[in-house]
Structures are given as structure tokens and as C-alpha cells.
CSV table of C-alpha atoms in Angstrom, one decimal:
chain,number,residue,atom,x,y,z
F,1116,MET,CA,163.1,108.5,84.9
F,1117,ARG,CA,160.9,111.3,86.1
F,1118,GLN,CA,159.8,111.7,89.7
F,1119,THR,CA,157.3,114.0,91.2
F,1120,LEU,CA,158.6,115.8,94.2
F,1121,ARG,CA,156.2,116.8,96.9
F,1122,THR,CA,156.3,120.5,97.8
F,1123,TYR,CA,154.7,122.8,100.4
F,1124,ASN,CA,152.9,124.9,97.9
F,1125,SER,CA,149.5,124.2,99.4
F,1126,VAL,CA,150.7,125.5,102.7
F,1127,TRP,CA,151.0,129.0,101.3
F,1128,LYS,CA,147.6,128.9,99.6
F,1129,VAL,CA,145.6,130.3,102.5
F,1130,GLU,CA,142.0,131.1,101.7
F,1131,LYS,CA,141.0,134.7,102.2
F,1132,VAL,CA,138.5,135.3,105.0
F,1133,LEU,CA,136.1,138.2,105.4
F,1134,TYR,CA,135.5,139.2,109.0
F,1135,GLY,CA,133.5,142.3,108.6
F,1136,ILE,CA,132.1,144.9,106.1
F,1137,GLN,CA,132.7,148.6,106.6
F,1138,ASP,CA,133.7,148.2,110.3
F,1139,ILE,CA,130.6,146.1,110.9
F,1140,PRO,CA,131.7,142.6,112.2
F,1141,LEU,CA,130.0,139.6,110.6
F,1142,PRO,CA,128.5,137.0,113.0
F,1143,ILE,CA,130.8,134.3,111.6
F,1144,PRO,CA,133.9,134.8,109.4
F,1145,VAL,CA,133.2,133.7,105.8
F,1146,THR,CA,135.5,133.0,102.9
F,1147,TYR,CA,135.1,134.5,99.4
F,1148,ARG,CA,134.3,131.1,98.1
F,1149,GLN,CA,131.4,130.8,100.5
F,1150,ILE,CA,130.2,134.2,99.5
F,1151,GLY,CA,130.3,133.2,95.8
F,1152,PHE,CA,128.3,130.0,96.4
F,1153,PHE,CA,125.8,132.0,98.5
F,1154,PHE,CA,125.2,134.5,95.7
F,1155,GLY,CA,125.1,131.7,93.2
F,1156,GLY,CA,122.3,130.1,95.4
F,1157,VAL,CA,120.5,133.4,95.5
F,1158,LEU,CA,120.6,133.6,91.7
F,1159,ILE,CA,119.3,130.0,91.4
F,1160,VAL,CA,116.4,130.8,93.8
F,1161,TRP,CA,115.6,134.0,92.0
F,1162,LEU,CA,115.6,132.1,88.6
F,1163,LEU,CA,113.4,129.4,90.1
F,1164,ASN,CA,110.9,132.0,91.4
F,1165,HIS,CA,110.2,132.9,87.8
F,1166,VAL,CA,109.1,129.3,86.9
F,1167,PRO,CA,105.2,129.2,87.3
F,1168,PRO,CA,104.7,126.4,89.9
F,1169,LEU,CA,107.5,127.7,92.1
F,1170,SER,CA,106.6,131.4,91.7
F,1171,LEU,CA,103.3,130.8,93.6
F,1172,LEU,CA,105.3,130.2,96.8
F,1173,ASP,CA,106.3,133.2,98.8
F,1174,LEU,CA,108.7,132.1,101.6
F,1175,GLY,CA,110.7,135.3,102.0
F,1176,LEU,CA,113.7,134.8,104.3
F,1177,ILE,CA,113.7,131.0,103.7
F,1178,GLU,CA,114.1,131.5,100.0
F,1179,TYR,CA,116.8,134.2,100.0
F,1180,ILE,CA,118.7,133.5,103.3
F,1181,PHE,CA,118.2,129.9,104.4
F,1182,LEU,CA,118.3,128.1,101.0
F,1183,PRO,CA,121.4,129.9,99.6
F,1184,GLY,CA,123.1,129.5,103.0
F,1185,LEU,CA,122.4,125.8,102.9
F,1186,PHE,CA,123.6,125.7,99.3
F,1187,SER,CA,126.9,127.5,100.2
F,1188,TRP,CA,127.5,125.3,103.2
F,1189,PHE,CA,126.9,122.1,101.2
F,1190,PHE,CA,129.2,123.1,98.3
F,1191,THR,CA,132.1,124.4,100.6
F,1192,LYS,CA,132.1,122.0,103.6
F,1193,GLN,CA,130.9,118.6,102.3
F,1194,LEU,CA,132.7,116.0,100.2
F,1195,LEU,CA,131.2,113.5,97.9
F,1196,ASP,CA,133.4,110.5,97.2
F,1197,GLY,CA,136.4,112.6,98.4
F,1198,LYS,CA,135.7,115.5,95.9
F,1199,ALA,CA,134.1,118.8,96.2
F,1200,PRO,CA,130.3,118.4,95.3
F,1201,HIS,CA,130.4,120.6,92.2
F,1202,ARG,CA,133.4,118.6,90.8
F,1203,PHE,CA,131.6,115.4,91.7
F,1204,PHE,CA,128.4,116.4,89.8
F,1205,MET,CA,130.5,117.5,86.8
F,1206,ARG,CA,132.2,114.1,86.7
F,1207,VAL,CA,128.9,112.3,87.0
F,1208,MET,CA,127.4,114.3,84.1
F,1209,ASP,CA,130.6,113.7,82.1
F,1210,PHE,CA,130.3,110.0,82.7
F,1211,HIS,CA,126.6,109.8,81.7
F,1212,LEU,CA,127.1,111.9,78.6
F,1213,SER,CA,130.3,110.1,77.4
F,1214,PRO,CA,130.3,107.1,75.2
F,1215,HIS,CA,130.7,103.9,77.2
F,1216,ARG,CA,132.4,101.8,74.6
F,1217,PHE,CA,136.1,102.3,74.2
F,1218,ASN,CA,139.0,100.4,72.7
F,1219,ARG,CA,142.4,101.6,73.8
F,1220,TYR,CA,140.8,104.8,75.2
F,1221,LYS,CA,139.2,105.7,71.8
F,1222,GLU,CA,135.5,105.6,71.1
F,1223,ILE,CA,134.3,102.6,69.1
F,1224,ALA,CA,132.6,103.7,66.0
F,1225,ASP,CA,130.7,100.5,64.9
F,1226,VAL,CA,129.1,99.0,68.0
F,1227,LYS,CA,126.7,96.7,66.0
F,1228,LYS,CA,129.5,94.4,64.7
F,1229,PRO,CA,130.2,91.6,67.2
F,1230,TYR,CA,133.7,90.6,68.1
F,1231,ARG,CA,134.9,87.3,66.8
F,1232,TYR,CA,137.8,85.4,68.4
F,1233,SER,CA,140.3,84.0,66.0
F,1234,SER,CA,141.1,80.9,68.1
F,1235,PRO,CA,139.1,78.6,70.4
F,1236,VAL,CA,138.5,80.0,73.9
F,1237,GLY,CA,138.8,77.8,76.9
F,1238,TYR,CA,136.4,78.2,79.8
F,1239,ARG,CA,135.0,76.2,82.8
F,1240,LYS,CA,131.6,74.6,82.8
F,1241,LEU,CA,129.4,74.4,85.9
F,1242,SER,CA,128.8,70.8,87.0
F,1243,TYR,CA,125.2,70.0,88.0
F,1244,ALA,CA,125.8,66.3,88.5
F,1245,VAL,CA,123.9,64.6,91.4
F,1246,LYS,CA,126.3,63.1,93.9
F,1247,ASP,CA,125.1,61.3,97.1
F,1248,GLY,CA,121.5,62.3,96.4
F,1249,GLU,CA,122.2,66.1,96.3
F,1250,ALA,CA,122.7,68.4,93.4
F,1251,ASP,CA,126.2,69.9,93.4
F,1252,GLU,CA,125.4,73.4,92.1
F,1253,HIS,CA,128.4,75.2,93.5
F,1254,ARG,CA,131.1,72.9,92.1
F,1255,ILE,CA,133.0,74.0,89.0
F,1256,SER,CA,134.3,71.1,86.9
F,1257,ASP,CA,137.8,71.1,85.5
F,1258,GLN,CA,136.6,70.3,82.1
F,1259,ILE,CA,137.9,72.7,79.4
F,1260,LEU,CA,135.9,72.8,76.2
């Protein structure tokens, strides 16, 4: 029998922080991951500025400082369903693009063919009998068909 042992490996994985550039201190310390998401946001804003409806807006600092800053804050500080947002969005896309019909974790090839049971199937039938002048809609009879 195999067991997974918990270790302290994550304790030693400390994220690198940038406090200043060329002896110029930054107003807040930023991690390399935040810097990467910031420049990714700048790239997305730059690409969207070349799309005709969005290229008509000229917002200057809001486009190239505020939006990428908001982008990097969201992707480094927030959690969606307990996961990092980029991983959450990848899983959502994976879910929507994957086939939704599986049998034993394998995709079903022929979806048109209905499944037939080889023996009779027992189930309960709702009883709508009127008792004491009222319809008994919430009662389930013990009749097995």
C-alpha cells in the first residue's frame, strides 16, 4: 500500500520580490509573477488598441498603467473557486470544449443509439389520489411497477 507523505517543500519555495531598480526603490515591492502579469496586460491592451472600435479611444495612463495593474492584481491576488484565475478559466474552457458524454472515462462515439435495459426496472410512481377532499401531490406510493 502506497502512502503520500506530507513534506515541507512549499516552505522553501519563497517567491522572489523586486524592491527597487538600479538603486531606485519601488513604491511597493512586487513579485516577478506580478511583473509578468502586468506586462501581459500591457500586451493585451496594446493588441486591443489595434482593433478598430477600441483604437478610437485614447485614455493614456488608464490604458497602460491602471488596466494592466488591475489585470496583474486580479490574476495574482484573487482566487476563483479556490484556484488561481488563469487556471480556473483554463478549466472552464476545457470543460466547455470537452465531450460531455463518457462511459468509464472514455468518450462515447455513438450518441444517437439509445440505451436499452435488459431487465425490468423498478421505480416509484407519484400518487395523485384525492384523500379527505385534498389532492395528495407530495406523497410517493410504494407501488413498484
